mmCIF file of N, CA and C in Angstrom:
data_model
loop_
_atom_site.group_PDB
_atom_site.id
_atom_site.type_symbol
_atom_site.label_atom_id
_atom_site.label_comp_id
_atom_site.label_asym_id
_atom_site.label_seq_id
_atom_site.Cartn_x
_atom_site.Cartn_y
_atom_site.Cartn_z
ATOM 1 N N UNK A 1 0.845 -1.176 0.000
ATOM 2 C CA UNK A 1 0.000 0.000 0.000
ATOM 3 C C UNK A 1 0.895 1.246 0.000
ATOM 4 N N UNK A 2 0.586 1.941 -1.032
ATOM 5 C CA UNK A 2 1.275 3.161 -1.252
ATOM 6 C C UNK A 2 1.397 4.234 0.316
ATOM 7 N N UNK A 3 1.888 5.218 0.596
ATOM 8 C CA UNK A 3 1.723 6.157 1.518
ATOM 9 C C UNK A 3 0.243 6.683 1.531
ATOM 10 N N UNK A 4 0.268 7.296 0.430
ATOM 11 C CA UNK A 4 -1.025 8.208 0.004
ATOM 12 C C UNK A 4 -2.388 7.281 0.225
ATOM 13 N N UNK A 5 -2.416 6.594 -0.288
ATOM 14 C CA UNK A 5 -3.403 4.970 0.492
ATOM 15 C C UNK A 5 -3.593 4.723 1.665
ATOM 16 N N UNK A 6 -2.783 4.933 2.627
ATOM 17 C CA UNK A 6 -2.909 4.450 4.074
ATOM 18 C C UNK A 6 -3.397 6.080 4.545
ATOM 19 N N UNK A 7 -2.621 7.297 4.427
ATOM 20 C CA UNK A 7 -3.009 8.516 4.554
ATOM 21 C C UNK A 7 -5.106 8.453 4.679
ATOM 22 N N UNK A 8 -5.065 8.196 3.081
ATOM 23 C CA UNK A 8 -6.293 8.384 2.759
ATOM 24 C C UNK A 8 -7.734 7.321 3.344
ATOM 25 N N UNK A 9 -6.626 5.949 3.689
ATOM 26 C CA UNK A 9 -7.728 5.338 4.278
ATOM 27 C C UNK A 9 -8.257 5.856 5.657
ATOM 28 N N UNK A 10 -6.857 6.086 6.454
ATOM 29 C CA UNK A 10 -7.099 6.902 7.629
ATOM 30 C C UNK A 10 -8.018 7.566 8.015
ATOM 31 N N UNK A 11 -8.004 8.901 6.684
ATOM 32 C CA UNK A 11 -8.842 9.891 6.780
ATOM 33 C C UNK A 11 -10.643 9.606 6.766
ATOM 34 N N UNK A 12 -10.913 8.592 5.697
ATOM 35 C CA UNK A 12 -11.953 7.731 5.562
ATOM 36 C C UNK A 12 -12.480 7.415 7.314
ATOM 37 N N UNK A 13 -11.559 6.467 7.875
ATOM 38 C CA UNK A 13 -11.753 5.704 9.134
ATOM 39 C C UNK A 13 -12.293 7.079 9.600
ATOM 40 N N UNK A 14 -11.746 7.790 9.975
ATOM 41 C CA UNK A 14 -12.122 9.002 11.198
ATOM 42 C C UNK A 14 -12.964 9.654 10.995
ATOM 43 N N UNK A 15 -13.299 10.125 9.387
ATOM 44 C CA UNK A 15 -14.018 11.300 9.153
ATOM 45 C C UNK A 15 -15.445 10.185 9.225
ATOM 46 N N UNK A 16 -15.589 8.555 9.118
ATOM 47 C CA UNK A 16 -16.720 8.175 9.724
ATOM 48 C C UNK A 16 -16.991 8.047 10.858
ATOM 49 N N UNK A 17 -15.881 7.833 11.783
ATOM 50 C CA UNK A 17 -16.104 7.589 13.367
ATOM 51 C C UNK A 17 -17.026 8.991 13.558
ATOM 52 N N UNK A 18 -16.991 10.075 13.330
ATOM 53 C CA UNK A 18 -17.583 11.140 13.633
ATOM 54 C C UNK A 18 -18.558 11.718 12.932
ATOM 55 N N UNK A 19 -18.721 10.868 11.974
ATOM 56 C CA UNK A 19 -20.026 11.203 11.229
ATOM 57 C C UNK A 19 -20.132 11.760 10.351
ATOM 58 N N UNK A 20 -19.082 12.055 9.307
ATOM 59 C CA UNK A 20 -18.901 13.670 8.672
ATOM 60 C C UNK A 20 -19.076 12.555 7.112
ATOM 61 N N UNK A 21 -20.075 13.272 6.207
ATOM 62 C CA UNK A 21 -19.771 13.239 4.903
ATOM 63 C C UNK A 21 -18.770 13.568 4.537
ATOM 64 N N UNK A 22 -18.256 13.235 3.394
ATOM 65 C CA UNK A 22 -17.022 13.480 2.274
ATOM 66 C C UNK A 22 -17.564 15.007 1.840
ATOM 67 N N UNK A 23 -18.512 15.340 1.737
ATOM 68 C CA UNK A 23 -19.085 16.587 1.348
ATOM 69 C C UNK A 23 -18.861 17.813 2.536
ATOM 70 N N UNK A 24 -19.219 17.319 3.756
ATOM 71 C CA UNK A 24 -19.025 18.428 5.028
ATOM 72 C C UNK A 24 -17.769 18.303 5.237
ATOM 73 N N UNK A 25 -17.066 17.205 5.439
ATOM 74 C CA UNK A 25 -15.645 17.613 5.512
ATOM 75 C C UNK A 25 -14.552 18.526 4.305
ATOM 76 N N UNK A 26 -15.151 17.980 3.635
ATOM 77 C CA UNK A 26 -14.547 18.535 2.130
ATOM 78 C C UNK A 26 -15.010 20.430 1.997
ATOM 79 N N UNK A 27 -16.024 20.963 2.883
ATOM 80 C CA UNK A 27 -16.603 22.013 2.834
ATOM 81 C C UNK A 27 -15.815 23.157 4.249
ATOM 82 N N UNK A 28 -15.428 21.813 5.596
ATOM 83 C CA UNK A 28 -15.099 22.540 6.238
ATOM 84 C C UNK A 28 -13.440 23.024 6.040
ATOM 85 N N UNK A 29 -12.942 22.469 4.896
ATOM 86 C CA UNK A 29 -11.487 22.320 4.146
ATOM 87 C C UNK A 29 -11.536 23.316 2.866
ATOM 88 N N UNK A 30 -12.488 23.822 2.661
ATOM 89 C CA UNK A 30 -12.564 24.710 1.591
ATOM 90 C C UNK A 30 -11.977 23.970 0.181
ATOM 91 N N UNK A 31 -12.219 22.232 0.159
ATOM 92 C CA UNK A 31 -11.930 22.228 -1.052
ATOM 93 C C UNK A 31 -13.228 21.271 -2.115
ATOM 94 N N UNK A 32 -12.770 20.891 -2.872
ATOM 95 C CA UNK A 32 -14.087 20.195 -3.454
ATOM 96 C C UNK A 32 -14.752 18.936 -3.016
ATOM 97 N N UNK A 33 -15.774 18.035 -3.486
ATOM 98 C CA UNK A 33 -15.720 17.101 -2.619
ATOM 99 C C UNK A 33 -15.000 15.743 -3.940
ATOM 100 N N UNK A 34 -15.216 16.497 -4.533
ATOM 101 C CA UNK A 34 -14.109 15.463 -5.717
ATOM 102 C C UNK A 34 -12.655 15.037 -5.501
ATOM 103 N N UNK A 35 -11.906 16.606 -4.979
ATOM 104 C CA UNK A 35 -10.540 16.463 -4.179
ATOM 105 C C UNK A 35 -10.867 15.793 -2.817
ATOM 106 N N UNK A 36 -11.820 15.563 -2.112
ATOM 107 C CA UNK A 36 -11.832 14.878 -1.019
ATOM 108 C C UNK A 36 -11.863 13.522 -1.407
ATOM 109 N N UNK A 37 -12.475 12.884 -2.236
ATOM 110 C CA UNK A 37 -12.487 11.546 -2.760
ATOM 111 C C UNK A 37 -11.010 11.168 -3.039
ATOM 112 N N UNK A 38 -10.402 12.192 -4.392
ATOM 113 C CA UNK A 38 -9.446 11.812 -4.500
ATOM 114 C C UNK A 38 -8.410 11.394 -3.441
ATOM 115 N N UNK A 39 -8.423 12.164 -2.281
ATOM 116 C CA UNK A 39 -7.594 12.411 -0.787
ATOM 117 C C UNK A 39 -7.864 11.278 -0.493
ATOM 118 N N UNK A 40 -9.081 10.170 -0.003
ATOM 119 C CA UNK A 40 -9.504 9.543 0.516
ATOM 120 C C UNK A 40 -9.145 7.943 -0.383
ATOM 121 N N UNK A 41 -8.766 8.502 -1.735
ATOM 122 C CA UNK A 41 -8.466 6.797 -2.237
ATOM 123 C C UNK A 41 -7.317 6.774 -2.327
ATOM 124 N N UNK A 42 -6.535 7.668 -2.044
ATOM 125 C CA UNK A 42 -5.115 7.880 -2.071
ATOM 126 C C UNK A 42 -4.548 8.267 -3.546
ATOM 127 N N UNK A 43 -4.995 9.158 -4.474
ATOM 128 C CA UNK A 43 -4.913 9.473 -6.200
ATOM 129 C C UNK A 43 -4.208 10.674 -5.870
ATOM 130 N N UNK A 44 -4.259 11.654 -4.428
ATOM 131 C CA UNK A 44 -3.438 13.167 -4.038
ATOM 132 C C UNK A 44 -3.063 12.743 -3.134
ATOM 133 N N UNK A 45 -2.051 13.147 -2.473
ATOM 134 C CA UNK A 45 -1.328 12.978 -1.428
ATOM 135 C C UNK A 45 -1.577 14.449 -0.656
ATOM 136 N N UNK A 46 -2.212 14.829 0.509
ATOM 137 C CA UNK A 46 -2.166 15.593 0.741
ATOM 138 C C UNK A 46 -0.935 16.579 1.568
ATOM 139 N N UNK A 47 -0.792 17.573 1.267
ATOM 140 C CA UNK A 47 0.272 18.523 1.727
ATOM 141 C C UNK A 47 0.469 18.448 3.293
ATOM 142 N N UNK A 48 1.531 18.676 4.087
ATOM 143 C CA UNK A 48 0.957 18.625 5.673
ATOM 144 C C UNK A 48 0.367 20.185 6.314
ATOM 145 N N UNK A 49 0.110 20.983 5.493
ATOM 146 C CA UNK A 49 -1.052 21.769 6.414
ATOM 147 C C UNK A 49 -2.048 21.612 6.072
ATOM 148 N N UNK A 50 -2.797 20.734 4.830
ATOM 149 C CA UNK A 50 -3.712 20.208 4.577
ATOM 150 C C UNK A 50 -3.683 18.754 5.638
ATOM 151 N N UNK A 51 -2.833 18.303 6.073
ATOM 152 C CA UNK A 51 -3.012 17.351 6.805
ATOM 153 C C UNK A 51 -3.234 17.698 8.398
ATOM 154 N N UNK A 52 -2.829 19.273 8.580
ATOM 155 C CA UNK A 52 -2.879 19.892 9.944
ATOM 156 C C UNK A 52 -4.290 20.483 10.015
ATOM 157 N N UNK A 53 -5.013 20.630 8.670
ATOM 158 C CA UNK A 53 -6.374 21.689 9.047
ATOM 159 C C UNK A 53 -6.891 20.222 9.388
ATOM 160 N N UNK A 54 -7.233 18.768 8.179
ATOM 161 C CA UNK A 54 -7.599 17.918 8.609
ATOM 162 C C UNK A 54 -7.853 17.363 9.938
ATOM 163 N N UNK A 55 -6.339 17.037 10.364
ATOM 164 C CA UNK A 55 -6.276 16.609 11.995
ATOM 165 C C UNK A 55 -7.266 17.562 13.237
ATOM 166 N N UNK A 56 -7.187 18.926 12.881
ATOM 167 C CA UNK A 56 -8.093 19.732 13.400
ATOM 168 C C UNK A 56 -9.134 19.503 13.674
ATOM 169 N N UNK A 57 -9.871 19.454 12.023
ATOM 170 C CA UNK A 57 -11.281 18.990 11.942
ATOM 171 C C UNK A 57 -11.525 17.361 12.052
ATOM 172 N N UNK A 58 -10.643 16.807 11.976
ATOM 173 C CA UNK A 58 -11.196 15.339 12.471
ATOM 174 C C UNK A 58 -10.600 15.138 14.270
ATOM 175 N N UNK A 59 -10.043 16.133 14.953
ATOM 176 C CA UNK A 59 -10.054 16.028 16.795
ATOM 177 C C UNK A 59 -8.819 15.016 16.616
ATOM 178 N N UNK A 60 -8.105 14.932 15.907
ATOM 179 C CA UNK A 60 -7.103 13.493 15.712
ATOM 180 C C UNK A 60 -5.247 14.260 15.954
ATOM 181 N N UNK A 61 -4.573 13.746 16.114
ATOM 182 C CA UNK A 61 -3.097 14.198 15.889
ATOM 183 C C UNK A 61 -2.788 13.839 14.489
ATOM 184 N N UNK A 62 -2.222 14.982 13.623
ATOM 185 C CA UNK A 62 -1.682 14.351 12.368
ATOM 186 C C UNK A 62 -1.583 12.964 12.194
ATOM 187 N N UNK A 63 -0.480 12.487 13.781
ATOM 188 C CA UNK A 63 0.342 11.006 12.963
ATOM 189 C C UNK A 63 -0.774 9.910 12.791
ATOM 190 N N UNK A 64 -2.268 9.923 13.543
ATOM 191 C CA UNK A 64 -3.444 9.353 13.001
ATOM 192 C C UNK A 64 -3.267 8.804 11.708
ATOM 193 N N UNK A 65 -2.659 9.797 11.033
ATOM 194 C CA UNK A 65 -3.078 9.186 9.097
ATOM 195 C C UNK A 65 -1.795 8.664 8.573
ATOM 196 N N UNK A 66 -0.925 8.325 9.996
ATOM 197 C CA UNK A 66 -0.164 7.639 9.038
ATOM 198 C C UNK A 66 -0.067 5.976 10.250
ATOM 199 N N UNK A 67 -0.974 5.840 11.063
ATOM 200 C CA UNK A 67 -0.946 4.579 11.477
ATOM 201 C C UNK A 67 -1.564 3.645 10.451
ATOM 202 N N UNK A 68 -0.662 2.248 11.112
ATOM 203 C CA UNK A 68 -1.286 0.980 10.436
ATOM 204 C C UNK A 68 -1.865 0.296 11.604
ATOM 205 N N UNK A 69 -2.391 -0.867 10.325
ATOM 206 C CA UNK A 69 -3.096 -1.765 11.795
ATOM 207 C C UNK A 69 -2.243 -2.859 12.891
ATOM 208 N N UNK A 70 -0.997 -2.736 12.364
ATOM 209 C CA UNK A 70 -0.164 -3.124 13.241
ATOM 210 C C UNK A 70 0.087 -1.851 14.806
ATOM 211 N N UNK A 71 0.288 -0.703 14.054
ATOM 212 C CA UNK A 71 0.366 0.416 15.179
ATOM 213 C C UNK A 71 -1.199 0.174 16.539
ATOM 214 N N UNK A 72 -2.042 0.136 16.109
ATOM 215 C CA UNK A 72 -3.425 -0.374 16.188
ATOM 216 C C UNK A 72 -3.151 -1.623 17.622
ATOM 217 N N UNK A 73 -2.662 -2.543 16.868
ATOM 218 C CA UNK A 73 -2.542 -4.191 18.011
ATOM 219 C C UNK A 73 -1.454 -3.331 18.730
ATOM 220 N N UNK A 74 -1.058 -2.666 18.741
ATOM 221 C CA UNK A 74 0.430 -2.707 19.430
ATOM 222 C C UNK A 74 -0.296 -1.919 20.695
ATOM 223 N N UNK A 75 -0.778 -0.615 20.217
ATOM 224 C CA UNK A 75 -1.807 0.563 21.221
ATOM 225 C C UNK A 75 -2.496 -0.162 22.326
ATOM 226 N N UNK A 76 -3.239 -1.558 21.142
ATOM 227 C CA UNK A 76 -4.322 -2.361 21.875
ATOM 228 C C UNK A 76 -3.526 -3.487 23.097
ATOM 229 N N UNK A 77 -2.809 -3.760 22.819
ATOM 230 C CA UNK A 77 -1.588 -4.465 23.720
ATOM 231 C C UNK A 77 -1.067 -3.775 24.697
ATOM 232 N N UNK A 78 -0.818 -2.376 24.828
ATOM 233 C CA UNK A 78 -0.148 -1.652 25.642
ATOM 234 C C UNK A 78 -1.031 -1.419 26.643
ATOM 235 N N UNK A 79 -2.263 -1.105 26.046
ATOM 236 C CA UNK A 79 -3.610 -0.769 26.973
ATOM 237 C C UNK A 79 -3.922 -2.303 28.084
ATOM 238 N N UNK A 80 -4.001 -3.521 27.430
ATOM 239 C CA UNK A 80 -4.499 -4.812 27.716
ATOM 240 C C UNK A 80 -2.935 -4.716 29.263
ATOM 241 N N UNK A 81 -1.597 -4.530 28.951
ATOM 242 C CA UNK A 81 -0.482 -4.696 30.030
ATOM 243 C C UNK A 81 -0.405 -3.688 30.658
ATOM 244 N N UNK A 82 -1.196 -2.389 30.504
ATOM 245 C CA UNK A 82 -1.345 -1.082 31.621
ATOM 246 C C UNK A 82 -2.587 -1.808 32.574
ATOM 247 N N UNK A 83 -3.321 -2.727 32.249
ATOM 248 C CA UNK A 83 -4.613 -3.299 32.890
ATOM 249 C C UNK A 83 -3.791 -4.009 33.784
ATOM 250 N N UNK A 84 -3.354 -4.781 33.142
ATOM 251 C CA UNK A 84 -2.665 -6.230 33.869
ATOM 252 C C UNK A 84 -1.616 -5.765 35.046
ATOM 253 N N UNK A 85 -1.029 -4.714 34.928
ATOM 254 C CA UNK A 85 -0.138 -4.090 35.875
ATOM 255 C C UNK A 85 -0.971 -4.046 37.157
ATOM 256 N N UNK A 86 -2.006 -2.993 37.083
ATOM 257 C CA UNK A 86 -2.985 -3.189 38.035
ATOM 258 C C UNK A 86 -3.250 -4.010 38.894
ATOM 259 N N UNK A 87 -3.746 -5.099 38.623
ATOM 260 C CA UNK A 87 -4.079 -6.152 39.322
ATOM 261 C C UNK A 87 -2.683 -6.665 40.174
ATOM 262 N N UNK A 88 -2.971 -7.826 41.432
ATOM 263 C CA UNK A 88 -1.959 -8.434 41.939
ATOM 264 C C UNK A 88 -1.606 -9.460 41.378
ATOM 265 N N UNK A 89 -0.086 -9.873 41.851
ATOM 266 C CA UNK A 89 0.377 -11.180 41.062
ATOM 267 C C UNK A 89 -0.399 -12.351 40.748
ATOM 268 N N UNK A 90 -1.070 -12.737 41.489
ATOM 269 C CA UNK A 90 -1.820 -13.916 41.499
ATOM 270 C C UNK A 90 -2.749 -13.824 40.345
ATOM 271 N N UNK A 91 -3.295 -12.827 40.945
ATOM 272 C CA UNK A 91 -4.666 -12.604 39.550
ATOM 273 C C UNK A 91 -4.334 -12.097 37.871
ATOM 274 N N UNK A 92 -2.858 -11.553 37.956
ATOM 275 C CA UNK A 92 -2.319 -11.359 36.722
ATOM 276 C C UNK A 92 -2.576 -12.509 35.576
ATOM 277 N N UNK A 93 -2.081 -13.735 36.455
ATOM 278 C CA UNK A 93 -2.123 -15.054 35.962
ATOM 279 C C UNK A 93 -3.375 -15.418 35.746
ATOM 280 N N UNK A 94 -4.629 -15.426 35.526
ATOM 281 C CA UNK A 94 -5.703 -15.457 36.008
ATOM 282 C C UNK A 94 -6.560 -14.407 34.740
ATOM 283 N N UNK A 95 -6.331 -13.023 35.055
ATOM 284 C CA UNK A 95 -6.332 -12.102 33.854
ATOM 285 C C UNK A 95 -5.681 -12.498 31.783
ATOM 286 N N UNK A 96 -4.472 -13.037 32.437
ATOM 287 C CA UNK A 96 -3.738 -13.670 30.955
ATOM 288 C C UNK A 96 -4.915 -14.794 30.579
ATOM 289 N N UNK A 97 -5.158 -15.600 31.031
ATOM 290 C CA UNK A 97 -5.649 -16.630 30.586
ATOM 291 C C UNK A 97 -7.390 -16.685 30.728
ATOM 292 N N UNK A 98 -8.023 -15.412 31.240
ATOM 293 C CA UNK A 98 -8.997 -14.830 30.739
ATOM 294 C C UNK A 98 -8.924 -14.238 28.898
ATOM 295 N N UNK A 99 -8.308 -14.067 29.386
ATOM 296 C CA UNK A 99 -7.819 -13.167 27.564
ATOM 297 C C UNK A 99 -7.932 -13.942 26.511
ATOM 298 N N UNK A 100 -7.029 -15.106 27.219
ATOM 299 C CA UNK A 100 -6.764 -15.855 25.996
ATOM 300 C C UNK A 100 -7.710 -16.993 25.699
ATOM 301 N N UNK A 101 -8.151 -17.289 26.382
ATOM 302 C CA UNK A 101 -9.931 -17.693 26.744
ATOM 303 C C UNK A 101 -11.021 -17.416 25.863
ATOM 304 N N UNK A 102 -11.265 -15.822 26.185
ATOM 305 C CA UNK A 102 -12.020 -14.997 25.433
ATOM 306 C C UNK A 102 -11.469 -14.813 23.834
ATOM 307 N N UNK A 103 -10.100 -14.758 23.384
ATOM 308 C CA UNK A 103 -9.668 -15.206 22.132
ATOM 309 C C UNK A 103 -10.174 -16.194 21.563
ATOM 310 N N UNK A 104 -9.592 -17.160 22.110
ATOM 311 C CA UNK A 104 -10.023 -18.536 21.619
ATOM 312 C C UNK A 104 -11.738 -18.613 20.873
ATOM 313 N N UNK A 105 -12.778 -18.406 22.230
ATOM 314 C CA UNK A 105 -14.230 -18.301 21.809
ATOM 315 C C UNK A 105 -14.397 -17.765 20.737
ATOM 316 N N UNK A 106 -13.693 -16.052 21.065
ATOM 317 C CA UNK A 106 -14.090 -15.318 19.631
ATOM 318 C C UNK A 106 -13.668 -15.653 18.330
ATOM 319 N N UNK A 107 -12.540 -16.424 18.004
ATOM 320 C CA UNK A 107 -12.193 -17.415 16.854
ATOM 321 C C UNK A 107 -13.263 -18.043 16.141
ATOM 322 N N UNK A 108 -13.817 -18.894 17.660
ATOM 323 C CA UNK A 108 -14.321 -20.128 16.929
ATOM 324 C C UNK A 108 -15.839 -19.046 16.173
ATOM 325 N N UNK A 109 -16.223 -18.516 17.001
ATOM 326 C CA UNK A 109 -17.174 -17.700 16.389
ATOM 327 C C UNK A 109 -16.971 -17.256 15.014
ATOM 328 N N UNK A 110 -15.703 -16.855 14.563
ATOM 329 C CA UNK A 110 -15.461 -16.099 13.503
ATOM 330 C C UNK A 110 -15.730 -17.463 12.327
ATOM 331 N N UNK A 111 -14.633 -18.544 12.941
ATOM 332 C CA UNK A 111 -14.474 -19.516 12.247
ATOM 333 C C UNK A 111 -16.343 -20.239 11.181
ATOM 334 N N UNK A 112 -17.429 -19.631 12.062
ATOM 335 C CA UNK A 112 -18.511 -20.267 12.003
ATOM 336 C C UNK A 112 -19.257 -19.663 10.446
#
């Protein structure tokens, strides 16, 4: 996946988490909503103060549009061992294999 691709999927992800048409966002950017498409399939690469008004209007930090979904598991991992810290030794052990528990199930589910 090109740069401009991951940029643009980014922008996609967020500007739905919050609800925003390609049209209202593209309006609160003063540009077309054709250049927003293009932005969004990755065909322009956008400039970084076009990537700074963006981050603005989508509540996000720039580097948002340039995570992957590896950055993603890693966030989600850090969060899951700031939990686990918490707890006492005993139950740490106990917590892990809750997890991996609840993995497992959700597999087989997927698997179905």
């Amino acid at each position: 996946m090109k740069l401009a691709e991951l940029v643009g999927e980014n922008i996609t992800v967020r500007r739905r988490q919050l609800g925003l048409s390609q049209k209202e966002l593209a309006t609160l950017l003063g540009i077309t909503q054709d250049a927003m498409t293009r932005m969004e399939k990755g065909k322009i690469a956008p400039k970084m103060s076009r990537l700074e008004d963006l981050a603005a209007h989508l509540q996000c930090p720039v580097s948002y549009f340039f995570r992957t979904q590896s950055d993603e598991v890693l966030e989600k991992a850090t969060s899951i061992a700031e939990i686990l810290m918490t707890v006492p030794g005993d139950g740490q052990e106990a917590l892990v294999n809750l997890v991996a528990e609840t993995a497992r199930v959700m597999n087989l589910k997927n698997e179905k």
